[in-house]
């Protein structure tokens, strides 16, 4: 188990081999190299970054696991 903090959002995540859990209790299940949350949002790995397909946030400029959307 690892504890991670996102530099952009300041949120803390607990990461295991098969899932990641946010400090807010949101669960992201790992499927291959990607993650899917409880609502079906796909966070896909592209190179060394992750992209949230719902919000458009990529880990190189934001927290793809956050619920905040880009406008």
PDB file of N, CA, C and O in Angstrom:
ATOM      1  N   UNK A   1       0.844  -1.172   0.000  1.00  0.00           N
ATOM      2  CA  UNK A   1       0.000   0.000   0.000  1.00  0.00           C
ATOM      3  C   UNK A   1       0.895   1.243   0.000  1.00  0.00           C
ATOM      4  O   UNK A   1       1.888   1.304   0.704  1.00  0.00           O
ATOM      5  N   UNK A   2       0.509   2.232  -0.813  1.00  0.00           N
ATOM      6  CA  UNK A   2       1.232   3.498  -0.900  1.00  0.00           C
ATOM      7  C   UNK A   2       0.280   4.642  -0.601  1.00  0.00           C
ATOM      8  O   UNK A   2      -0.901   4.575  -0.906  1.00  0.00           O
ATOM      9  N   UNK A   3       0.800   5.697  -0.031  1.00  0.00           N
ATOM     10  CA  UNK A   3       0.054   6.930   0.188  1.00  0.00           C
ATOM     11  C   UNK A   3       0.632   7.966  -0.778  1.00  0.00           C
ATOM     12  O   UNK A   3       1.835   8.204  -0.804  1.00  0.00           O
ATOM     13  N   UNK A   4      -0.233   8.547  -1.619  1.00  0.00           N
ATOM     14  CA  UNK A   4       0.189   9.520  -2.620  1.00  0.00           C
ATOM     15  C   UNK A   4      -0.537  10.837  -2.394  1.00  0.00           C
ATOM     16  O   UNK A   4      -1.694  10.853  -1.996  1.00  0.00           O
ATOM     17  N   UNK A   5       0.138  11.951  -2.679  1.00  0.00           N
ATOM     18  CA  UNK A   5      -0.513  13.254  -2.645  1.00  0.00           C
ATOM     19  C   UNK A   5      -0.344  13.900  -4.016  1.00  0.00           C
ATOM     20  O   UNK A   5       0.763  13.981  -4.534  1.00  0.00           O
ATOM     21  N   UNK A   6      -1.458  14.330  -4.600  1.00  0.00           N
ATOM     22  CA  UNK A   6      -1.398  14.998  -5.888  1.00  0.00           C
ATOM     23  C   UNK A   6      -0.934  16.433  -5.696  1.00  0.00           C
ATOM     24  O   UNK A   6      -1.480  17.160  -4.859  1.00  0.00           O
ATOM     25  N   UNK A   7       0.066  16.848  -6.462  1.00  0.00           N
ATOM     26  CA  UNK A   7       0.628  18.192  -6.326  1.00  0.00           C
ATOM     27  C   UNK A   7      -0.333  19.290  -6.770  1.00  0.00           C
ATOM     28  O   UNK A   7      -0.264  20.414  -6.293  1.00  0.00           O
ATOM     29  N   UNK A   8      -1.239  18.972  -7.697  1.00  0.00           N
ATOM     30  CA  UNK A   8      -2.152  19.980  -8.231  1.00  0.00           C
ATOM     31  C   UNK A   8      -3.368  20.196  -7.333  1.00  0.00           C
ATOM     32  O   UNK A   8      -3.773  21.323  -7.089  1.00  0.00           O
ATOM     33  N   UNK A   9      -3.972  19.104  -6.854  1.00  0.00           N
ATOM     34  CA  UNK A   9      -5.194  19.235  -6.055  1.00  0.00           C
ATOM     35  C   UNK A   9      -4.929  19.210  -4.556  1.00  0.00           C
ATOM     36  O   UNK A   9      -5.770  19.648  -3.783  1.00  0.00           O
ATOM     37  N   UNK A  10      -3.798  18.645  -4.154  1.00  0.00           N
ATOM     38  CA  UNK A  10      -3.507  18.497  -2.734  1.00  0.00           C
ATOM     39  C   UNK A  10      -4.231  17.324  -2.098  1.00  0.00           C
ATOM     40  O   UNK A  10      -4.122  17.095  -0.901  1.00  0.00           O
ATOM     41  N   UNK A  11      -4.981  16.563  -2.910  1.00  0.00           N
ATOM     42  CA  UNK A  11      -5.704  15.409  -2.380  1.00  0.00           C
ATOM     43  C   UNK A  11      -4.736  14.258  -2.103  1.00  0.00           C
ATOM     44  O   UNK A  11      -3.743  14.076  -2.795  1.00  0.00           O
ATOM     45  N   UNK A  12      -5.086  13.481  -1.080  1.00  0.00           N
ATOM     46  CA  UNK A  12      -4.293  12.325  -0.691  1.00  0.00           C
ATOM     47  C   UNK A  12      -5.012  11.062  -1.162  1.00  0.00           C
ATOM     48  O   UNK A  12      -6.232  10.946  -1.020  1.00  0.00           O
ATOM     49  N   UNK A  13      -4.251  10.133  -1.739  1.00  0.00           N
ATOM     50  CA  UNK A  13      -4.784   8.877  -2.250  1.00  0.00           C
ATOM     51  C   UNK A  13      -4.048   7.707  -1.611  1.00  0.00           C
ATOM     52  O   UNK A  13      -2.844   7.773  -1.396  1.00  0.00           O
ATOM     53  N   UNK A  14      -4.796   6.644  -1.323  1.00  0.00           N
ATOM     54  CA  UNK A  14      -4.222   5.383  -0.875  1.00  0.00           C
ATOM     55  C   UNK A  14      -4.252   4.441  -2.071  1.00  0.00           C
ATOM     56  O   UNK A  14      -5.311   4.231  -2.667  1.00  0.00           O
ATOM     57  N   UNK A  15      -3.100   3.889  -2.424  1.00  0.00           N
ATOM     58  CA  UNK A  15      -2.994   3.068  -3.627  1.00  0.00           C
ATOM     59  C   UNK A  15      -2.550   1.658  -3.255  1.00  0.00           C
ATOM     60  O   UNK A  15      -1.608   1.474  -2.497  1.00  0.00           O
ATOM     61  N   UNK A  16      -3.267   0.663  -3.792  1.00  0.00           N
ATOM     62  CA  UNK A  16      -2.874  -0.737  -3.677  1.00  0.00           C
ATOM     63  C   UNK A  16      -2.627  -1.257  -5.089  1.00  0.00           C
ATOM     64  O   UNK A  16      -2.697  -0.494  -6.060  1.00  0.00           O
ATOM     65  N   UNK A  17      -2.389  -2.541  -5.218  1.00  0.00           N
ATOM     66  CA  UNK A  17      -2.146  -3.117  -6.543  1.00  0.00           C
ATOM     67  C   UNK A  17      -3.358  -3.015  -7.455  1.00  0.00           C
ATOM     68  O   UNK A  17      -3.214  -2.887  -8.667  1.00  0.00           O
ATOM     69  N   UNK A  18      -4.580  -3.078  -6.888  1.00  0.00           N
ATOM     70  CA  UNK A  18      -5.791  -3.155  -7.706  1.00  0.00           C
ATOM     71  C   UNK A  18      -6.718  -1.956  -7.634  1.00  0.00           C
ATOM     72  O   UNK A  18      -7.721  -1.918  -8.331  1.00  0.00           O
ATOM     73  N   UNK A  19      -6.423  -0.987  -6.761  1.00  0.00           N
ATOM     74  CA  UNK A  19      -7.325   0.158  -6.643  1.00  0.00           C
ATOM     75  C   UNK A  19      -6.619   1.361  -6.041  1.00  0.00           C
ATOM     76  O   UNK A  19      -5.525   1.253  -5.495  1.00  0.00           O
ATOM     77  N   UNK A  20      -7.290   2.500  -6.165  1.00  0.00           N
ATOM     78  CA  UNK A  20      -6.843   3.724  -5.540  1.00  0.00           C
ATOM     79  C   UNK A  20      -8.075   4.357  -4.884  1.00  0.00           C
ATOM     80  O   UNK A  20      -9.148   4.387  -5.480  1.00  0.00           O
ATOM     81  N   UNK A  21      -7.897   4.844  -3.657  1.00  0.00           N
ATOM     82  CA  UNK A  21      -9.003   5.434  -2.908  1.00  0.00           C
ATOM     83  C   UNK A  21      -8.621   6.861  -2.543  1.00  0.00           C
ATOM     84  O   UNK A  21      -7.553   7.098  -1.972  1.00  0.00           O
ATOM     85  N   UNK A  22      -9.493   7.818  -2.884  1.00  0.00           N
ATOM     86  CA  UNK A  22      -9.226   9.221  -2.563  1.00  0.00           C
ATOM     87  C   UNK A  22      -9.551   9.493  -1.107  1.00  0.00           C
ATOM     88  O   UNK A  22     -10.267   8.727  -0.462  1.00  0.00           O
ATOM     89  N   UNK A  23      -9.075  10.617  -0.598  1.00  0.00           N
ATOM     90  CA  UNK A  23      -9.370  11.012   0.782  1.00  0.00           C
ATOM     91  C   UNK A  23     -10.855  11.225   0.994  1.00  0.00           C
ATOM     92  O   UNK A  23     -11.345  11.171   2.119  1.00  0.00           O
ATOM     93  N   UNK A  24     -11.604  11.446  -0.108  1.00  0.00           N
ATOM     94  CA  UNK A  24     -13.054  11.631  -0.051  1.00  0.00           C
ATOM     95  C   UNK A  24     -13.808  10.310  -0.080  1.00  0.00           C
ATOM     96  O   UNK A  24     -15.027  10.294  -0.030  1.00  0.00           O
ATOM     97  N   UNK A  25     -13.069   9.185  -0.231  1.00  0.00           N
ATOM     98  CA  UNK A  25     -13.692   7.868  -0.251  1.00  0.00           C
ATOM     99  C   UNK A  25     -14.037   7.349  -1.631  1.00  0.00           C
ATOM    100  O   UNK A  25     -14.622   6.276  -1.757  1.00  0.00           O
ATOM    101  N   UNK A  26     -13.720   8.102  -2.680  1.00  0.00           N
ATOM    102  CA  UNK A  26     -13.999   7.635  -4.037  1.00  0.00           C
ATOM    103  C   UNK A  26     -13.015   6.528  -4.398  1.00  0.00           C
ATOM    104  O   UNK A  26     -11.816   6.648  -4.175  1.00  0.00           O
ATOM    105  N   UNK A  27     -13.539   5.439  -4.972  1.00  0.00           N
ATOM    106  CA  UNK A  27     -12.734   4.271  -5.299  1.00  0.00           C
ATOM    107  C   UNK A  27     -12.519   4.200  -6.801  1.00  0.00           C
ATOM    108  O   UNK A  27     -13.447   4.342  -7.588  1.00  0.00           O
ATOM    109  N   UNK A  28     -11.271   3.968  -7.197  1.00  0.00           N
ATOM    110  CA  UNK A  28     -10.892   3.786  -8.595  1.00  0.00           C
ATOM    111  C   UNK A  28     -10.307   2.387  -8.723  1.00  0.00           C
ATOM    112  O   UNK A  28      -9.296   2.085  -8.093  1.00  0.00           O
ATOM    113  N   UNK A  29     -10.968   1.534  -9.504  1.00  0.00           N
ATOM    114  CA  UNK A  29     -10.498   0.166  -9.713  1.00  0.00           C
ATOM    115  C   UNK A  29      -9.550   0.126 -10.892  1.00  0.00           C
ATOM    116  O   UNK A  29      -9.831   0.700 -11.947  1.00  0.00           O
ATOM    117  N   UNK A  30      -8.438  -0.585 -10.723  1.00  0.00           N
ATOM    118  CA  UNK A  30      -7.438  -0.690 -11.788  1.00  0.00           C
ATOM    119  C   UNK A  30      -7.832  -1.805 -12.744  1.00  0.00           C
ATOM    120  O   UNK A  30      -8.141  -2.918 -12.331  1.00  0.00           O
ATOM    121  N   UNK A  31      -7.825  -1.467 -14.043  1.00  0.00           N
ATOM    122  CA  UNK A  31      -8.116  -2.420 -15.101  1.00  0.00           C
ATOM    123  C   UNK A  31      -6.990  -2.286 -16.112  1.00  0.00           C
ATOM    124  O   UNK A  31      -6.924  -1.296 -16.842  1.00  0.00           O
ATOM    125  N   UNK A  32      -6.072  -3.245 -16.136  1.00  0.00           N
ATOM    126  CA  UNK A  32      -4.879  -3.122 -16.976  1.00  0.00           C
ATOM    127  C   UNK A  32      -4.040  -1.974 -16.448  1.00  0.00           C
ATOM    128  O   UNK A  32      -3.681  -1.950 -15.282  1.00  0.00           O
ATOM    129  N   UNK A  33      -3.748  -1.000 -17.305  1.00  0.00           N
ATOM    130  CA  UNK A  33      -3.001   0.195 -16.896  1.00  0.00           C
ATOM    131  C   UNK A  33      -3.913   1.361 -16.560  1.00  0.00           C
ATOM    132  O   UNK A  33      -3.449   2.425 -16.180  1.00  0.00           O
ATOM    133  N   UNK A  34      -5.223   1.197 -16.730  1.00  0.00           N
ATOM    134  CA  UNK A  34      -6.198   2.265 -16.561  1.00  0.00           C
ATOM    135  C   UNK A  34      -6.956   2.118 -15.247  1.00  0.00           C
ATOM    136  O   UNK A  34      -6.836   1.104 -14.561  1.00  0.00           O
ATOM    137  N   UNK A  35      -7.742   3.141 -14.905  1.00  0.00           N
ATOM    138  CA  UNK A  35      -8.599   3.115 -13.719  1.00  0.00           C
ATOM    139  C   UNK A  35     -10.022   3.482 -14.117  1.00  0.00           C
ATOM    140  O   UNK A  35     -10.235   4.293 -15.014  1.00  0.00           O
ATOM    141  N   UNK A  36     -11.005   2.894 -13.430  1.00  0.00           N
ATOM    142  CA  UNK A  36     -12.417   3.213 -13.639  1.00  0.00           C
ATOM    143  C   UNK A  36     -13.010   3.525 -12.274  1.00  0.00           C
ATOM    144  O   UNK A  36     -12.817   2.766 -11.315  1.00  0.00           O
ATOM    145  N   UNK A  37     -13.764   4.655 -12.188  1.00  0.00           N
ATOM    146  CA  UNK A  37     -14.387   4.989 -10.904  1.00  0.00           C
ATOM    147  C   UNK A  37     -15.768   4.360 -10.810  1.00  0.00           C
ATOM    148  O   UNK A  37     -16.216   3.671 -11.722  1.00  0.00           O
ATOM    149  N   UNK A  38     -16.455   4.592  -9.693  1.00  0.00           N
ATOM    150  CA  UNK A  38     -17.770   3.982  -9.445  1.00  0.00           C
ATOM    151  C   UNK A  38     -18.835   4.437 -10.425  1.00  0.00           C
ATOM    152  O   UNK A  38     -19.843   3.765 -10.592  1.00  0.00           O
ATOM    153  N   UNK A  39     -18.633   5.589 -11.066  1.00  0.00           N
ATOM    154  CA  UNK A  39     -19.614   6.109 -12.024  1.00  0.00           C
ATOM    155  C   UNK A  39     -19.276   5.707 -13.456  1.00  0.00           C
ATOM    156  O   UNK A  39     -19.948   6.134 -14.393  1.00  0.00           O
ATOM    157  N   UNK A  40     -18.193   4.952 -13.645  1.00  0.00           N
ATOM    158  CA  UNK A  40     -17.816   4.483 -14.969  1.00  0.00           C
ATOM    159  C   UNK A  40     -16.867   5.396 -15.722  1.00  0.00           C
ATOM    160  O   UNK A  40     -16.590   5.162 -16.891  1.00  0.00           O
ATOM    161  N   UNK A  41     -16.368   6.444 -15.081  1.00  0.00           N
ATOM    162  CA  UNK A  41     -15.415   7.342 -15.725  1.00  0.00           C
ATOM    163  C   UNK A  41     -14.080   6.632 -15.893  1.00  0.00           C
ATOM    164  O   UNK A  41     -13.559   6.035 -14.957  1.00  0.00           O
ATOM    165  N   UNK A  42     -13.529   6.716 -17.087  1.00  0.00           N
ATOM    166  CA  UNK A  42     -12.263   6.059 -17.406  1.00  0.00           C
ATOM    167  C   UNK A  42     -11.107   7.036 -17.266  1.00  0.00           C
ATOM    168  O   UNK A  42     -11.140   8.130 -17.835  1.00  0.00           O
ATOM    169  N   UNK A  43     -10.115   6.659 -16.493  1.00  0.00           N
ATOM    170  CA  UNK A  43      -8.866   7.401 -16.395  1.00  0.00           C
ATOM    171  C   UNK A  43      -7.827   6.516 -17.069  1.00  0.00           C
ATOM    172  O   UNK A  43      -7.465   5.470 -16.546  1.00  0.00           O
ATOM    173  N   UNK A  44      -7.417   6.909 -18.256  1.00  0.00           N
ATOM    174  CA  UNK A  44      -6.577   6.058 -19.087  1.00  0.00           C
ATOM    175  C   UNK A  44      -5.126   6.523 -19.074  1.00  0.00           C
ATOM    176  O   UNK A  44      -4.857   7.722 -19.020  1.00  0.00           O
ATOM    177  N   UNK A  45      -4.225   5.558 -19.119  1.00  0.00           N
ATOM    178  CA  UNK A  45      -2.798   5.860 -19.114  1.00  0.00           C
ATOM    179  C   UNK A  45      -2.341   6.140 -20.538  1.00  0.00           C
ATOM    180  O   UNK A  45      -2.582   5.351 -21.450  1.00  0.00           O
ATOM    181  N   UNK A  46      -1.688   7.291 -20.732  1.00  0.00           N
ATOM    182  CA  UNK A  46      -1.125   7.676 -22.021  1.00  0.00           C
ATOM    183  C   UNK A  46       0.333   8.015 -21.764  1.00  0.00           C
ATOM    184  O   UNK A  46       0.636   9.034 -21.139  1.00  0.00           O
ATOM    185  N   UNK A  47       1.226   7.154 -22.203  1.00  0.00           N
ATOM    186  CA  UNK A  47       2.644   7.341 -21.902  1.00  0.00           C
ATOM    187  C   UNK A  47       2.860   7.198 -20.421  1.00  0.00           C
ATOM    188  O   UNK A  47       2.484   6.194 -19.816  1.00  0.00           O
ATOM    189  N   UNK A  48       3.433   8.213 -19.793  1.00  0.00           N
ATOM    190  CA  UNK A  48       3.639   8.177 -18.343  1.00  0.00           C
ATOM    191  C   UNK A  48       2.583   8.988 -17.592  1.00  0.00           C
ATOM    192  O   UNK A  48       2.651   9.119 -16.377  1.00  0.00           O
ATOM    193  N   UNK A  49       1.597   9.539 -18.313  1.00  0.00           N
ATOM    194  CA  UNK A  49       0.545  10.358 -17.712  1.00  0.00           C
ATOM    195  C   UNK A  49      -0.792   9.622 -17.728  1.00  0.00           C
ATOM    196  O   UNK A  49      -0.962   8.627 -18.417  1.00  0.00           O
ATOM    197  N   UNK A  50      -1.748  10.151 -16.952  1.00  0.00           N
ATOM    198  CA  UNK A  50      -3.121   9.654 -16.956  1.00  0.00           C
ATOM    199  C   UNK A  50      -4.048  10.754 -17.449  1.00  0.00           C
ATOM    200  O   UNK A  50      -3.861  11.925 -17.127  1.00  0.00           O
ATOM    201  N   UNK A  51      -5.069  10.371 -18.241  1.00  0.00           N
ATOM    202  CA  UNK A  51      -6.064  11.296 -18.772  1.00  0.00           C
ATOM    203  C   UNK A  51      -7.439  10.887 -18.289  1.00  0.00           C
ATOM    204  O   UNK A  51      -7.844   9.738 -18.455  1.00  0.00           O
ATOM    205  N   UNK A  52      -8.177  11.832 -17.678  1.00  0.00           N
ATOM    206  CA  UNK A  52      -9.556  11.603 -17.293  1.00  0.00           C
ATOM    207  C   UNK A  52     -10.412  11.890 -18.516  1.00  0.00           C
ATOM    208  O   UNK A  52     -10.482  13.028 -18.989  1.00  0.00           O
ATOM    209  N   UNK A  53     -11.066  10.863 -19.052  1.00  0.00           N
ATOM    210  CA  UNK A  53     -11.829  11.016 -20.292  1.00  0.00           C
ATOM    211  C   UNK A  53     -13.094  11.844 -20.109  1.00  0.00           C
ATOM    212  O   UNK A  53     -13.652  12.328 -21.084  1.00  0.00           O
ATOM    213  N   UNK A  54     -13.546  12.046 -18.871  1.00  0.00           N
ATOM    214  CA  UNK A  54     -14.737  12.871 -18.612  1.00  0.00           C
ATOM    215  C   UNK A  54     -14.369  14.346 -18.482  1.00  0.00           C
ATOM    216  O   UNK A  54     -15.027  15.207 -19.054  1.00  0.00           O
ATOM    217  N   UNK A  55     -13.322  14.646 -17.719  1.00  0.00           N
ATOM    218  CA  UNK A  55     -12.979  16.036 -17.440  1.00  0.00           C
ATOM    219  C   UNK A  55     -11.949  16.614 -18.400  1.00  0.00           C
ATOM    220  O   UNK A  55     -11.798  17.822 -18.492  1.00  0.00           O
ATOM    221  N   UNK A  56     -11.186  15.743 -19.085  1.00  0.00           N
ATOM    222  CA  UNK A  56     -10.138  16.210 -19.983  1.00  0.00           C
ATOM    223  C   UNK A  56      -8.849  16.578 -19.270  1.00  0.00           C
ATOM    224  O   UNK A  56      -7.922  17.101 -19.870  1.00  0.00           O
ATOM    225  N   UNK A  57      -8.788  16.316 -17.961  1.00  0.00           N
ATOM    226  CA  UNK A  57      -7.593  16.662 -17.193  1.00  0.00           C
ATOM    227  C   UNK A  57      -6.544  15.567 -17.341  1.00  0.00           C
ATOM    228  O   UNK A  57      -6.835  14.383 -17.187  1.00  0.00           O
ATOM    229  N   UNK A  58      -5.319  15.976 -17.659  1.00  0.00           N
ATOM    230  CA  UNK A  58      -4.202  15.059 -17.770  1.00  0.00           C
ATOM    231  C   UNK A  58      -3.268  15.300 -16.588  1.00  0.00           C
ATOM    232  O   UNK A  58      -3.128  16.427 -16.116  1.00  0.00           O
ATOM    233  N   UNK A  59      -2.634  14.247 -16.105  1.00  0.00           N
ATOM    234  CA  UNK A  59      -1.807  14.346 -14.902  1.00  0.00           C
ATOM    235  C   UNK A  59      -0.605  15.264 -15.063  1.00  0.00           C
ATOM    236  O   UNK A  59      -0.026  15.693 -14.074  1.00  0.00           O
ATOM    237  N   UNK A  60      -0.251  15.628 -16.287  1.00  0.00           N
ATOM    238  CA  UNK A  60       0.860  16.561 -16.483  1.00  0.00           C
ATOM    239  C   UNK A  60       0.477  18.001 -16.137  1.00  0.00           C
ATOM    240  O   UNK A  60       1.341  18.844 -15.947  1.00  0.00           O
ATOM    241  N   UNK A  61      -0.847  18.307 -16.035  1.00  0.00           N
ATOM    242  CA  UNK A  61      -1.266  19.669 -15.690  1.00  0.00           C
ATOM    243  C   UNK A  61      -2.414  19.723 -14.689  1.00  0.00           C
ATOM    244  O   UNK A  61      -2.974  20.782 -14.450  1.00  0.00           O
ATOM    245  N   UNK A  62      -2.778  18.600 -14.086  1.00  0.00           N
ATOM    246  CA  UNK A  62      -3.868  18.590 -13.116  1.00  0.00           C
ATOM    247  C   UNK A  62      -4.045  17.226 -12.504  1.00  0.00           C
ATOM    248  O   UNK A  62      -3.287  16.308 -12.784  1.00  0.00           O
ATOM    249  N   UNK A  63      -5.057  17.082 -11.676  1.00  0.00           N
ATOM    250  CA  UNK A  63      -5.343  15.825 -11.000  1.00  0.00           C
ATOM    251  C   UNK A  63      -6.437  15.091 -11.762  1.00  0.00           C
ATOM    252  O   UNK A  63      -7.614  15.440 -11.663  1.00  0.00           O
ATOM    253  N   UNK A  64      -6.077  14.058 -12.549  1.00  0.00           N
ATOM    254  CA  UNK A  64      -7.088  13.360 -13.335  1.00  0.00           C
ATOM    255  C   UNK A  64      -8.086  12.561 -12.488  1.00  0.00           C
ATOM    256  O   UNK A  64      -9.147  12.193 -12.966  1.00  0.00           O
ATOM    257  N   UNK A  65      -7.769  12.323 -11.227  1.00  0.00           N
ATOM    258  CA  UNK A  65      -8.662  11.585 -10.351  1.00  0.00           C
ATOM    259  C   UNK A  65      -9.624  12.492  -9.599  1.00  0.00           C
ATOM    260  O   UNK A  65     -10.502  12.034  -8.905  1.00  0.00           O
ATOM    261  N   UNK A  66      -9.467  13.791  -9.758  1.00  0.00           N
ATOM    262  CA  UNK A  66     -10.360  14.752  -9.124  1.00  0.00           C
ATOM    263  C   UNK A  66     -11.651  14.869  -9.920  1.00  0.00           C
ATOM    264  O   UNK A  66     -11.677  14.619 -11.114  1.00  0.00           O
ATOM    265  N   UNK A  67     -12.717  15.277  -9.273  1.00  0.00           N
ATOM    266  CA  UNK A  67     -14.009  15.446  -9.941  1.00  0.00           C
ATOM    267  C   UNK A  67     -14.163  16.805 -10.597  1.00  0.00           C
ATOM    268  O   UNK A  67     -15.142  17.074 -11.268  1.00  0.00           O
ATOM    269  N   UNK A  68     -13.203  17.705 -10.394  1.00  0.00           N
ATOM    270  CA  UNK A  68     -13.272  19.044 -10.956  1.00  0.00           C
ATOM    271  C   UNK A  68     -13.128  18.981 -12.474  1.00  0.00           C
ATOM    272  O   UNK A  68     -12.230  18.340 -12.994  1.00  0.00           O
ATOM    273  N   UNK A  69     -14.026  19.664 -13.187  1.00  0.00           N
ATOM    274  CA  UNK A  69     -13.988  19.672 -14.643  1.00  0.00           C
ATOM    275  C   UNK A  69     -13.290  20.911 -15.159  1.00  0.00           C
ATOM    276  O   UNK A  69     -13.301  21.973 -14.536  1.00  0.00           O
ATOM    277  N   UNK A  70     -12.702  20.788 -16.341  1.00  0.00           N
ATOM    278  CA  UNK A  70     -12.049  21.909 -17.012  1.00  0.00           C
ATOM    279  C   UNK A  70     -13.084  22.615 -17.862  1.00  0.00           C
ATOM    280  O   UNK A  70     -13.825  22.004 -18.600  1.00  0.00           O
ATOM    281  N   UNK A  71     -13.167  23.942 -17.767  1.00  0.00           N
ATOM    282  CA  UNK A  71     -14.122  24.704 -18.574  1.00  0.00           C
ATOM    283  C   UNK A  71     -13.392  25.626 -19.508  1.00  0.00           C
ATOM    284  O   UNK A  71     -12.400  26.162 -19.231  1.00  0.00           O
TER     285      UNK A  71
END
